[in-house]
PDB file of C-alpha atoms and ligand atoms in Angstrom:
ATOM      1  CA  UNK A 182     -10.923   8.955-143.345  1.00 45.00           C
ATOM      2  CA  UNK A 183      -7.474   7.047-143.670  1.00 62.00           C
ATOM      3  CA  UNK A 184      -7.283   3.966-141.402  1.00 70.00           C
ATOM      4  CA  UNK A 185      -4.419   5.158-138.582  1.00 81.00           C
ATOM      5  CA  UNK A 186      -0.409   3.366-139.149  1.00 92.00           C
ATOM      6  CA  UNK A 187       0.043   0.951-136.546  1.00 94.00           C
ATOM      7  CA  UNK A 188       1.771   2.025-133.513  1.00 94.00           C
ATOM      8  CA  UNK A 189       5.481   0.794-133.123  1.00 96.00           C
ATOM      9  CA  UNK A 190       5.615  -2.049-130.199  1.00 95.00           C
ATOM     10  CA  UNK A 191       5.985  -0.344-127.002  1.00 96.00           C
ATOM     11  CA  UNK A 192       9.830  -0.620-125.301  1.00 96.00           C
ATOM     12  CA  UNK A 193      11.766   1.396-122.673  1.00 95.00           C
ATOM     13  CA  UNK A 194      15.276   2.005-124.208  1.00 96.00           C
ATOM     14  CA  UNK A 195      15.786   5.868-125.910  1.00 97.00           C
ATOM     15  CA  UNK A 196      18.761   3.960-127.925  1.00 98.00           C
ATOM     16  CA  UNK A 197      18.142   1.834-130.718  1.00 98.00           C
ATOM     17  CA  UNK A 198      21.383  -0.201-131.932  1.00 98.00           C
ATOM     18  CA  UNK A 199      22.006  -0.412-135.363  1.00 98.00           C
ATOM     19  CA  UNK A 200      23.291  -3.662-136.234  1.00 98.00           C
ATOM     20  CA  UNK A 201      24.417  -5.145-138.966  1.00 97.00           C
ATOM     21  CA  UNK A 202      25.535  -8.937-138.672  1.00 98.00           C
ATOM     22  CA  UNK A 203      27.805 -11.205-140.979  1.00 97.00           C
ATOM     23  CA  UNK A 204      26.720 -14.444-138.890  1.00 97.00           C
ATOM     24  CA  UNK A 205      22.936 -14.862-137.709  1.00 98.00           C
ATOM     25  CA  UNK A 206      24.170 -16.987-134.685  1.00 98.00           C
ATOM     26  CA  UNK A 207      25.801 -13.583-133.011  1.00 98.00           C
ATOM     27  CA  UNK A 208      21.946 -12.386-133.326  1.00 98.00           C
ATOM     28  CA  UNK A 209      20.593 -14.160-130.272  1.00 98.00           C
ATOM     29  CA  UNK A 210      23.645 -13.395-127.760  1.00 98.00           C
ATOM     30  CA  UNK A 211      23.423  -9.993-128.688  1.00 98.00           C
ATOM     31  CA  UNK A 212      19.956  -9.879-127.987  1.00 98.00           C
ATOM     32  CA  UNK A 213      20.455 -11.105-124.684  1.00 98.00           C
ATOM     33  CA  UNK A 214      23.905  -9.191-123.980  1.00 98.00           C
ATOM     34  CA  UNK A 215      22.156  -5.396-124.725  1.00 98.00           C
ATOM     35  CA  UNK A 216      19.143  -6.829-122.860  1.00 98.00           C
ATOM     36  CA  UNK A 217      20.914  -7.158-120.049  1.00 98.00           C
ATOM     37  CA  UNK A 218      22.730  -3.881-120.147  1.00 98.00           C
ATOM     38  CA  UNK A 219      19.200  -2.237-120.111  1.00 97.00           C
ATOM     39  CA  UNK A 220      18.094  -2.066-123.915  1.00 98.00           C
ATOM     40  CA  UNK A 221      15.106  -3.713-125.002  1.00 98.00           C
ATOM     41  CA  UNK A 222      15.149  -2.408-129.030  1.00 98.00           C
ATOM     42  CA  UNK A 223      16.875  -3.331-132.030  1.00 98.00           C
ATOM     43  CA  UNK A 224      17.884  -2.649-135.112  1.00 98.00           C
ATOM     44  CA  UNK A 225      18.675  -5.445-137.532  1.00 98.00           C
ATOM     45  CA  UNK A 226      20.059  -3.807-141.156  1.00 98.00           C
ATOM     46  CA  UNK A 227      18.951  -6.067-144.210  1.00 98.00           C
ATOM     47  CA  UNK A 228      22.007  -5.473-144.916  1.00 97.00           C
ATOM     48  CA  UNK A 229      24.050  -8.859-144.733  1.00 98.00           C
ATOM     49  CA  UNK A 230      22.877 -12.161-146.504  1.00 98.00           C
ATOM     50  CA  UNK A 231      21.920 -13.162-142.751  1.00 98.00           C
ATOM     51  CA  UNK A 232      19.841 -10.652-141.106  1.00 98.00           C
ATOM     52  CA  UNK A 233      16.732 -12.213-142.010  1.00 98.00           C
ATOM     53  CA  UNK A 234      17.876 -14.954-140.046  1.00 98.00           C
ATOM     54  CA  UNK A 235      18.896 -13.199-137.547  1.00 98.00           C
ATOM     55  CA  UNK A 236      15.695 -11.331-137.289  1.00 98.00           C
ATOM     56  CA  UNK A 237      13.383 -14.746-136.942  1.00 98.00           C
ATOM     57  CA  UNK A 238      16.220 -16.044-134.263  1.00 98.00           C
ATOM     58  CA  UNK A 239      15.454 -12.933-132.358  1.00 98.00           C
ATOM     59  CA  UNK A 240      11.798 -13.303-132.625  1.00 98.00           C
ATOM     60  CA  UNK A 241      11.228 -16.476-131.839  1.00 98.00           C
ATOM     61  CA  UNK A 242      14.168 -16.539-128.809  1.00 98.00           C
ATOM     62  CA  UNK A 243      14.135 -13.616-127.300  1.00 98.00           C
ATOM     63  CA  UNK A 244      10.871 -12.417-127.704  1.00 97.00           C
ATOM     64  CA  UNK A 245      11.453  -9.421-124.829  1.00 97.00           C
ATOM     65  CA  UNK A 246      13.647  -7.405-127.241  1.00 98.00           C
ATOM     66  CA  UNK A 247      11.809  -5.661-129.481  1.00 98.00           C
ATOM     67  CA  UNK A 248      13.200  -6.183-132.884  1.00 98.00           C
ATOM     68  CA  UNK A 249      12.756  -4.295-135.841  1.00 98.00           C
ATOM     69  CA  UNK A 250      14.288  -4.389-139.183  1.00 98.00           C
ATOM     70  CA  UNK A 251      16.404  -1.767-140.503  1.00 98.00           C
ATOM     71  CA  UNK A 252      17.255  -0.752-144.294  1.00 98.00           C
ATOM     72  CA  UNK A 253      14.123  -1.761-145.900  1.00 98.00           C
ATOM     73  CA  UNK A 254      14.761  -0.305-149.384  1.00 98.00           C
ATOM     74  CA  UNK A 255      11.578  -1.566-151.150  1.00 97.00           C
ATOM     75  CA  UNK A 256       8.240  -3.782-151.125  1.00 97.00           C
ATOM     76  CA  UNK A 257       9.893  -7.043-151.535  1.00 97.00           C
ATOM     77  CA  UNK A 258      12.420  -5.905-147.953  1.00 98.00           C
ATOM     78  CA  UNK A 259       8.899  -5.743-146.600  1.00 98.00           C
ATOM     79  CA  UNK A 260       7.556  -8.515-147.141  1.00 98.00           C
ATOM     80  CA  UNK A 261      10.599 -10.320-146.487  1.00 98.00           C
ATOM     81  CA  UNK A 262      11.220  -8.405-142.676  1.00 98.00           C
ATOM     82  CA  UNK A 263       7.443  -9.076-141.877  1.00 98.00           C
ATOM     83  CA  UNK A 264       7.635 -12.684-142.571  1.00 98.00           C
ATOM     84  CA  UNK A 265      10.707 -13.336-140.746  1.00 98.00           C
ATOM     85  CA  UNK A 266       8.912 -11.910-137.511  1.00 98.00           C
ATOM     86  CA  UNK A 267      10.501  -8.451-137.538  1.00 98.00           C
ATOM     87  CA  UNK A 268       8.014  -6.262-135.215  1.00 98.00           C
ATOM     88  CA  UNK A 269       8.439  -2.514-136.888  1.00 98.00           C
ATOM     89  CA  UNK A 270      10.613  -1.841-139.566  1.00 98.00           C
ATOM     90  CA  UNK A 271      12.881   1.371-140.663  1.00 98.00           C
ATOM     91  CA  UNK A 272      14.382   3.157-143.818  1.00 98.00           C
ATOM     92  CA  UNK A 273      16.934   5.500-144.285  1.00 98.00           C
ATOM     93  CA  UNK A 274      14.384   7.676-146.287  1.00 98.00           C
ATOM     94  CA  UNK A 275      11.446   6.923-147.717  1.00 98.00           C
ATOM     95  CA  UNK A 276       9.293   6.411-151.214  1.00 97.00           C
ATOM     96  CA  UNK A 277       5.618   6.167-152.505  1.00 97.00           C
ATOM     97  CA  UNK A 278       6.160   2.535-153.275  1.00 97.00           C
ATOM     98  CA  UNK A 279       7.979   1.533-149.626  1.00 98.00           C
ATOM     99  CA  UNK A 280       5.227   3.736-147.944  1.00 97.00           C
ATOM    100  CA  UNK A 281       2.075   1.860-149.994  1.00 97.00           C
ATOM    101  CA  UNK A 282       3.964  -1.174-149.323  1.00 97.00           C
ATOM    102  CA  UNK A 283       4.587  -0.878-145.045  1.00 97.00           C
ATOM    103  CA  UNK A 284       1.173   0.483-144.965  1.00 96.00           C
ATOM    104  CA  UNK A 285      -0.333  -2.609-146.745  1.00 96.00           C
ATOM    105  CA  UNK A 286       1.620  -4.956-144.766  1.00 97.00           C
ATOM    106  CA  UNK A 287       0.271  -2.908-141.916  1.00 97.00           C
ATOM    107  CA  UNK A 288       3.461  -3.493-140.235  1.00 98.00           C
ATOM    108  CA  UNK A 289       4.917  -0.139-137.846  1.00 98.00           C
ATOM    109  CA  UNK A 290       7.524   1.654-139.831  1.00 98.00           C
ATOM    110  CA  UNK A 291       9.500   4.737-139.207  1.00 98.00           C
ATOM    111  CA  UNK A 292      10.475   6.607-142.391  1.00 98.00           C
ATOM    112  CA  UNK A 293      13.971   8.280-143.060  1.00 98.00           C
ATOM    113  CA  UNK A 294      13.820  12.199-144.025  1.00 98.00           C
ATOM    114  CA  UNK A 295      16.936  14.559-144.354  1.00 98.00           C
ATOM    115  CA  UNK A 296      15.092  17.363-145.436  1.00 98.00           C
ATOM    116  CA  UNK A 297      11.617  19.689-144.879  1.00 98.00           C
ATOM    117  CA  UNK A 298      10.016  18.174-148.068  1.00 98.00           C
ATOM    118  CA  UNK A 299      10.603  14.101-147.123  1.00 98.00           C
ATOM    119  CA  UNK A 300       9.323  15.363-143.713  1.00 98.00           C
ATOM    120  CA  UNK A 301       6.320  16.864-145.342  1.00 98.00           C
ATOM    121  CA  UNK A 302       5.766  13.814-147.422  1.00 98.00           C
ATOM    122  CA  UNK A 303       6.157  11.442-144.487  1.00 98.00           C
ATOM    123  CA  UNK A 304       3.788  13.269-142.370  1.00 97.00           C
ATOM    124  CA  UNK A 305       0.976  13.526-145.468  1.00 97.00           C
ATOM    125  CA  UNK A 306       1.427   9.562-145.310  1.00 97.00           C
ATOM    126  CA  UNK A 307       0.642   9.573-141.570  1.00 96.00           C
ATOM    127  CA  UNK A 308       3.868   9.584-139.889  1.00 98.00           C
ATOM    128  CA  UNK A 309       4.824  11.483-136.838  1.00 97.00           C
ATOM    129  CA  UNK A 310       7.683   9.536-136.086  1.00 98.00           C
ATOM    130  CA  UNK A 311      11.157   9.679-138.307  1.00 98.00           C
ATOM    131  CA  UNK A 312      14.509   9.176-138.768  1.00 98.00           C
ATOM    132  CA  UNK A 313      16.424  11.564-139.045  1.00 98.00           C
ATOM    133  CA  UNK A 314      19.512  10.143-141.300  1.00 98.00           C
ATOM    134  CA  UNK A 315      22.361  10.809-141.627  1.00 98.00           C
ATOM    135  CA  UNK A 316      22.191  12.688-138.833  1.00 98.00           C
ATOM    136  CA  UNK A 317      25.209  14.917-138.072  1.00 97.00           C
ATOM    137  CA  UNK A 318      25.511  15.135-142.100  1.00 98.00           C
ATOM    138  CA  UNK A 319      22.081  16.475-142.265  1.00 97.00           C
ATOM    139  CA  UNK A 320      22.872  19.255-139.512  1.00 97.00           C
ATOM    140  CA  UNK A 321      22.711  17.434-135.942  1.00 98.00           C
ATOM    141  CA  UNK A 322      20.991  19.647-133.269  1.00 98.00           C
ATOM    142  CA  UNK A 323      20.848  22.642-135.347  1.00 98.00           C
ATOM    143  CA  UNK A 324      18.585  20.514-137.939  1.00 98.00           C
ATOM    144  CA  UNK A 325      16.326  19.468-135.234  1.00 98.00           C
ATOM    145  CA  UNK A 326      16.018  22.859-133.690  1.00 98.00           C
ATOM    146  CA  UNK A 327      15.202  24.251-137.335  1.00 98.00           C
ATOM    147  CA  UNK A 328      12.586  21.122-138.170  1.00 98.00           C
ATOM    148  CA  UNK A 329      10.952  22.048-134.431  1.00 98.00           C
ATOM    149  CA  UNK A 330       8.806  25.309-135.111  1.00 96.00           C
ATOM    150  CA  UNK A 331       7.405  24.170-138.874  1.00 98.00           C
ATOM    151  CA  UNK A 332       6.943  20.795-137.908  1.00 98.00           C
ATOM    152  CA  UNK A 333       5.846  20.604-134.041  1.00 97.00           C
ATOM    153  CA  UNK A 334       3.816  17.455-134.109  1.00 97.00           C
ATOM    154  CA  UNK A 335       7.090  15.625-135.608  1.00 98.00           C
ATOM    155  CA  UNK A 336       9.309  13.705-133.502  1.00 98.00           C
ATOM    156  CA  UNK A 337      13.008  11.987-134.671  1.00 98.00           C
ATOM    157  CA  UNK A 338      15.258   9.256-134.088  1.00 98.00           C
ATOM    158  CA  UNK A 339      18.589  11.050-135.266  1.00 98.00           C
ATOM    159  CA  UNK A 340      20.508   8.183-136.598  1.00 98.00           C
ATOM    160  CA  UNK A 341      24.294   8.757-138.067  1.00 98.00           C
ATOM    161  CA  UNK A 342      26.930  10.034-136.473  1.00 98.00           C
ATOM    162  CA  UNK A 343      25.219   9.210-133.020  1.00 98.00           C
ATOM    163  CA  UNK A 344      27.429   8.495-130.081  1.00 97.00           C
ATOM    164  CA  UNK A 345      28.080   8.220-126.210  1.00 96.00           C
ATOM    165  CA  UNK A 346      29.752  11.828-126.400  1.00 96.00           C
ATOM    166  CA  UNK A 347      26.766  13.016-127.851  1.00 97.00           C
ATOM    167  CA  UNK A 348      23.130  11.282-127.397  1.00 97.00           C
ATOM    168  CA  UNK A 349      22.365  13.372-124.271  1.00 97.00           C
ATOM    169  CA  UNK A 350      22.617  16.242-126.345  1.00 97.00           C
ATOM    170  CA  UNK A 351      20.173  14.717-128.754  1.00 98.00           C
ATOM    171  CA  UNK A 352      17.848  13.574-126.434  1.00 98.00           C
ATOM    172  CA  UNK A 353      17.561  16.757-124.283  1.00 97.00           C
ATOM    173  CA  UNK A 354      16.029  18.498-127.642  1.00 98.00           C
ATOM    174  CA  UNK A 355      12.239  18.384-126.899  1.00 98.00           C
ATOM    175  CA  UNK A 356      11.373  16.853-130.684  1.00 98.00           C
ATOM    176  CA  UNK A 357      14.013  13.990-130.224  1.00 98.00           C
ATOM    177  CA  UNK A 358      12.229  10.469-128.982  1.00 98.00           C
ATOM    178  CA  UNK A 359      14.749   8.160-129.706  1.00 98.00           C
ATOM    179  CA  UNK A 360      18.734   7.779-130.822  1.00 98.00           C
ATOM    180  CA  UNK A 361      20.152   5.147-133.192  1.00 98.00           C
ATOM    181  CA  UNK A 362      23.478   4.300-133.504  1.00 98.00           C
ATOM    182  CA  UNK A 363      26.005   1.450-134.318  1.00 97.00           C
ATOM    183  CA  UNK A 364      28.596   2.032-131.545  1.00 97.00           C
ATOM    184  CA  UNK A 365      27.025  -0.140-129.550  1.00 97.00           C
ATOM    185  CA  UNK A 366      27.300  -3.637-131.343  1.00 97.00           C
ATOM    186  CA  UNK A 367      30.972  -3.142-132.600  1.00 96.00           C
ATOM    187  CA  UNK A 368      31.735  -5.338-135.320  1.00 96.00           C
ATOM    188  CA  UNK A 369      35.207  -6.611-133.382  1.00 97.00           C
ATOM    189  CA  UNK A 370      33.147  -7.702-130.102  1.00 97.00           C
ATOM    190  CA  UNK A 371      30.611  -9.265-132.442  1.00 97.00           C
ATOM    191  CA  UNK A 372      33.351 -11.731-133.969  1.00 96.00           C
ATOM    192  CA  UNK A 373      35.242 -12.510-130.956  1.00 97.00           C
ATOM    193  CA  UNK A 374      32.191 -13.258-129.100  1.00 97.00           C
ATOM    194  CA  UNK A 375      32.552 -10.663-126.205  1.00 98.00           C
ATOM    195  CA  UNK A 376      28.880 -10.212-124.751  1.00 98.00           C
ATOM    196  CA  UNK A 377      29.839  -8.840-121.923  1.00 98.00           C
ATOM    197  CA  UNK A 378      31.500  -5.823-123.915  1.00 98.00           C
ATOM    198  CA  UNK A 379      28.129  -5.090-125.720  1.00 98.00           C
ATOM    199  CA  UNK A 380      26.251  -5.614-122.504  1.00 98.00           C
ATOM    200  CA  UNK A 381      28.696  -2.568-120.525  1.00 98.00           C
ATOM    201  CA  UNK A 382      28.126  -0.489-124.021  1.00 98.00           C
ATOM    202  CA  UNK A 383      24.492  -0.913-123.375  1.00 98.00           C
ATOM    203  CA  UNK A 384      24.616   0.030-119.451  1.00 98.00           C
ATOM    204  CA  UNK A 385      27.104   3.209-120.443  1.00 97.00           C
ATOM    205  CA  UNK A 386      24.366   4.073-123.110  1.00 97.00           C
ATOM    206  CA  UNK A 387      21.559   3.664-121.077  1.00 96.00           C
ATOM    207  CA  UNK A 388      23.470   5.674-117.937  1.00 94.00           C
ATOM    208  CA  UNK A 389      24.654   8.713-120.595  1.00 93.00           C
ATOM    209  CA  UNK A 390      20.615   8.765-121.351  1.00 91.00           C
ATOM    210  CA  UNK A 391      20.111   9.287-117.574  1.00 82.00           C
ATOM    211  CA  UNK A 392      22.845  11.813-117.282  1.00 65.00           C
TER     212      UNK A 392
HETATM  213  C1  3PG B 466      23.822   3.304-140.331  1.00 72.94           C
HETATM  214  O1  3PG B 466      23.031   3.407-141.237  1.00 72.94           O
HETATM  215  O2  3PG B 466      24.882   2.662-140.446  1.00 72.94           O
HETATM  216  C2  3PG B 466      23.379   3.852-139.052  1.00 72.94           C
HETATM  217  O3  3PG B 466      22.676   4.984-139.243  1.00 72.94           O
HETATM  218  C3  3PG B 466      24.398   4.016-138.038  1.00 72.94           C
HETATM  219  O4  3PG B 466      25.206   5.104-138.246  1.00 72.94           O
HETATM  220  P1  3PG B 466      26.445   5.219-137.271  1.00 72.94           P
HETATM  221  O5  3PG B 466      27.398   4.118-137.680  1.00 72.94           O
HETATM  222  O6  3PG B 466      27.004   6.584-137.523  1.00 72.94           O
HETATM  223  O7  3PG B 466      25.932   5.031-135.893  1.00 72.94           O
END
């Protein structure tokens, strides 16, 4: 019998922000700004020179958000996300090698699927959790409500074209856990500084998930 994927760390917040930073010293502030507005997940993008910073600053400072790593594209993003203290780790899709190498890190991963066959393929590797990305591209609610009778042990975290208008929408359909988006760390309010915008984007967020 296969040994079971680790479990993703447990948080509270249905929205996961997408972030990607140009400086690692927003990383912290931001932590603590969507922490405050209720949200207790992240995702940092290896996407900028300093997101691995940014990842270990989050880590090691604000150890009550959970923080994941977010466009791991191959073994060596891994590695790299692990050591640097990220807790779970995401794709937009998914391959043998990134699967063989999460699984060997043992480190809690949520693949990226657009279509019945990468769902197939993630679930044969163990996963019952995915992102869905991008998601309004790949169909939005309809997509979901399609991937629900074939695949009813799946759940998603539609990513893409996720917003305030819409995440209630997403997150009344039964096989939707989570939402990820990037509206809520705006690239403007990360260079001027303004926590307090990201932490009222947070508290809207977390009220629309209410609603
Ligand atoms: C991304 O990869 O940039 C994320 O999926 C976020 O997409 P969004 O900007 O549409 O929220």
């Amino acid at each position: 019998m296969s040994t079971p994927l680790p479990s993703l760390p447990a948080f509270r917040s249905r929205v996961v922000p997408v972030v990607v930073l140009q400086e690692a010293a927003h990383a912290v502030p931001l932590a603590r700004a969507l922490l405050a507005g209720g949200i207790d997940v992240i995702e940092i993008t290896l996407r900028t020179p300093c997101a691995l910073d940014a990842i270990a600053a989050v880590a090691r400072d604000v150890p009550e958000m959970q923080v994941g790593a977010g466009t791991l594209l191959s073994a060596d993003d891994v590695r790299r996300a692990q050591d640097a203290g990220a807790r779970f780790g995401l794709s937009p899709g998914h391959s043998p090698s990134l699967l063989q190498a999460v699984a060997g890190a043992g480190l809690p991963f949520v693949p990226g699927v657009m279509t019945p066959g990468e769902v197939m393929a993630a679930r044969e590797a163990g996963y019952q959790l995915m992102k869905l990305f991008p998601a309004t591209v790949a169909g939005g609610l309809d997509m979901l409500k399609a991937l629900a009778s074939p695949f009813g042990d799946v759940r998603f975290c539609p990513t893409g074209g996720v917003n305030l208008d819409n995440l209630a929408g997403f997150l009344a359909q039964p096989n939707v856990a989570l939402v990820g988006g990037s509206w809520l760390a705006p690239s403007a309010a990360l260079r001027a500084g303004d926590w307090d915008q990201i932490t009222a984007l947070a508290r809207q967020a977390i009220g629309a998930c209410k609603g």
